[in-house]
């Protein structure tokens, strides 16, 4: 009993002590400025702590990972930092208080709490603003409340060194306002800066009221606006400055701040990248040279050296390389070597016209693809060993003579040798790994189960176990990475198999027929200063969607599995991407640039123009041109190419007009290959395709004058043969633009954002320019095949909306891999589509089993009151538990000829707990995944699957790799079903059922 009381008292004392914050202040005497904690001087030997693993980007949230993993990352990094001499870290995310204390108690390393203060956007009264308007009252109130919350959260947390607001926010003064826009550009920025620094002052004063025991400061971009900081920020205790001046900042920098501001400073970012933009290789020596010069000056200007004595230390930028920074959302597992920006101060690789500052290579440690306990290995560079010795000298308690002697004694050759030795050893391991870039092996055993047969066995007293006749199959994918020449890398992927998976539930891939090996895919990248050349063979690429291709002339090519289903090796293409003076130019061409594409070359030029004044608003310009090649096809071979190759061109222009209006305009020329063709009009007369029928246009007018809301109206005109590709359906919508010609369409919608909610309703009204006339693309009229037909462009009045709740702003809920990356405790979306009226159509065509095309006997009639609704939710309720649920219900029709309207419903559930995974789905009276089943209106009374597995690592919901499991899937047949892959020999009568049980395992590199 006594022992229990003593334990309780000890724990209570520890709790009380941990709640006692230390008193941190900046003090000045005749020798300069110092930082002191409880009257003990503390020197800033800091590190900007980056921890994003290879394959992730800015959306990665370490703090939502399992606690065991968080601790492994912290222990990996902090132990190395402590050995290096780091005593304080700065992080671009808010480290939870428990981990701030963990880092401090175990490693003695302090944390600077850095509230970014709207630097990269802010949510105000429920609406997200990417450009923060520091003059807006609501924004100011929001940011002050945010700063107060930050201080309240950390005020009793041990290990917090100070609070800093912003991150070179003076570089982000880009908002527009009617009270500013009419001023000259220089005056505009000064006025905006005044709003920024006055807001900083209000926030710093508020933070001090809550936590008076710690300093408060801001992070400025270089020494800009020092006069305004002096005037408007009396509460400032310390000025953080991000400085990238090359070798040193020079005396005038320190003198100007000392005379104007008379406050202590610290460099919140300083350093150099470790990649040479001229030699195109890692350059540890140059990085070390810059570090050494920068820190020598810091020591010379610090306390007690007889100079300005106003710098209390610096943060090295940064801990590890960040492989995501160049492209942000793609090539996340590629260490890119293209510079991000140019800086003449770093003259060892500066060359006019070349971006010599590479954001992916700033780490004092390189990052290895090899992991240890799930954490990418950190490989110290020469700069790590250099700083380890530099920091052995006291910043405050050394004399100028000791500083000179200390830096003269530093052994650069030794540090470089250590860094190169460590790097080369690791490189040898990685080269061995990267020469074999991918290895994936799947082994499965599948039993086909005819439920009628099993029932008969039970009725006859036969053991059901005899029904489980397993067929084993195995498949491997092997990838090789090649680097045959400087700046040239490539990959080759080979697929081998013993036999195709013997499933009767899915369409077999043509590539499995008659062989057991396939050159599955290949690609290459050749990177130069002025352009990048990419080659694609069954490896996906993006479209021009985000670079001004408003009419979808190009099409993204990521549906590799879809291409496999009909034996295509698309994309097969070469791509040119311009840089520097050619920035914005892309050219791609090949025999099949995307699935089912004609041989063609496409070019795209895209450029943005920043706002210069009210008379020169922010603008976008996009140009697209496509030239097609190759012969025409017969109507039964491919009815969409009976007129042969053509060309297409488009122009896109958008502008943010003063003060709340956005306009987006597009013009389309769809080629003249169908010019002069005769067609049957809706009233039965013969007409001819003219010039206006080749043209299209789009005009959108929008406004954000109402808070939280962007309202828009859009008019679309497509001439009779002004066809392009359908747009990708995104954002959980059911429908997207069909790309069809022969229509006029009006759309009215809104994008409404309030808090964590987003609501996107849209109403569409569409009419074809020429109505249906029983046209079939396989049947001639007056010696011409129909140059157009009415189907996806049928008359329609419809409404669609998506409601999303997502409190995690770092990840987009509708991203393709959201199942894996969504970090919110709970997020969900709800989609609804209602088609009030759908008009009659022409005759649809379809591809027969022999590969030839044919037409139905008639089109669809008019239809009314069709609808569909669906939901999806992701929740991470506790620890390692993750749950994803989705469901849908609808009242829809065929995309072929059948007039039957289908009422269907279904849903899915996926659960992950640690390394265990369970998933299941059930659908009632719905079509199968292949679109042709809806074309023929084939539905199944019940369809289900259940999958239970154990993963050898944290399992992915998207990729079924590195796990072993069991899967059961099947369906029942009804009066509107077919048995396309002969699951039940003889006939699949109404009411029969078939399923498959599969045991599988996969290992993947």
mmCIF file of C-alpha atoms in Angstrom, residues 14 48 58 110 171 195 270 282 287 319 336 366 420 469 560 579 622 651 666 732 772 804 859 882 888 940 960 991:
data_model
loop_
_atom_site.group_PDB
_atom_site.id
_atom_site.type_symbol
_atom_site.label_atom_id
_atom_site.label_comp_id
_atom_site.label_asym_id
_atom_site.label_seq_id
_atom_site.Cartn_x
_atom_site.Cartn_y
_atom_site.Cartn_z
ATOM 1 C CA UNK A 14 6.483 14.337 -12.654
ATOM 2 C CA UNK A 48 14.857 22.428 -40.239
ATOM 3 C CA UNK A 58 3.350 17.748 -49.008
ATOM 4 C CA UNK A 110 13.985 21.980 -28.267
ATOM 5 C CA UNK A 171 6.999 37.046 -50.407
ATOM 6 C CA UNK A 195 -1.246 45.139 -43.357
ATOM 7 C CA UNK A 270 20.262 28.915 -44.464
ATOM 8 C CA UNK A 282 25.813 15.276 -56.594
ATOM 9 C CA UNK A 287 27.452 22.243 -50.291
ATOM 10 C CA UNK A 319 17.701 17.578 -42.573
ATOM 11 C CA UNK A 336 14.706 14.718 -59.765
ATOM 12 C CA UNK A 366 20.612 11.981 -48.508
ATOM 13 C CA UNK A 420 31.597 10.210 -50.102
ATOM 14 C CA UNK A 469 -10.808 -28.629 -57.187
ATOM 15 C CA UNK A 560 -3.228 0.538 -68.354
ATOM 16 C CA UNK A 579 12.287 24.190 -70.127
ATOM 17 C CA UNK A 622 -3.496 27.701 -73.733
ATOM 18 C CA UNK A 651 -7.435 28.289 -78.056
ATOM 19 C CA UNK A 666 -12.368 28.642 -75.672
ATOM 20 C CA UNK A 732 -16.942 11.905 -57.327
ATOM 21 C CA UNK A 772 -31.966 11.863 -84.171
ATOM 22 C CA UNK A 804 -18.036 16.641 -49.336
ATOM 23 C CA UNK A 859 -32.107 3.898 -80.831
ATOM 24 C CA UNK A 882 -9.091 2.462 -40.844
ATOM 25 C CA UNK A 888 -24.831 3.489 -54.416
ATOM 26 C CA UNK A 940 -27.249 -9.800 -62.200
ATOM 27 C CA UNK A 960 -2.783 -5.748 -53.350
ATOM 28 C CA UNK A 991 -31.557 -18.530 -60.384
#
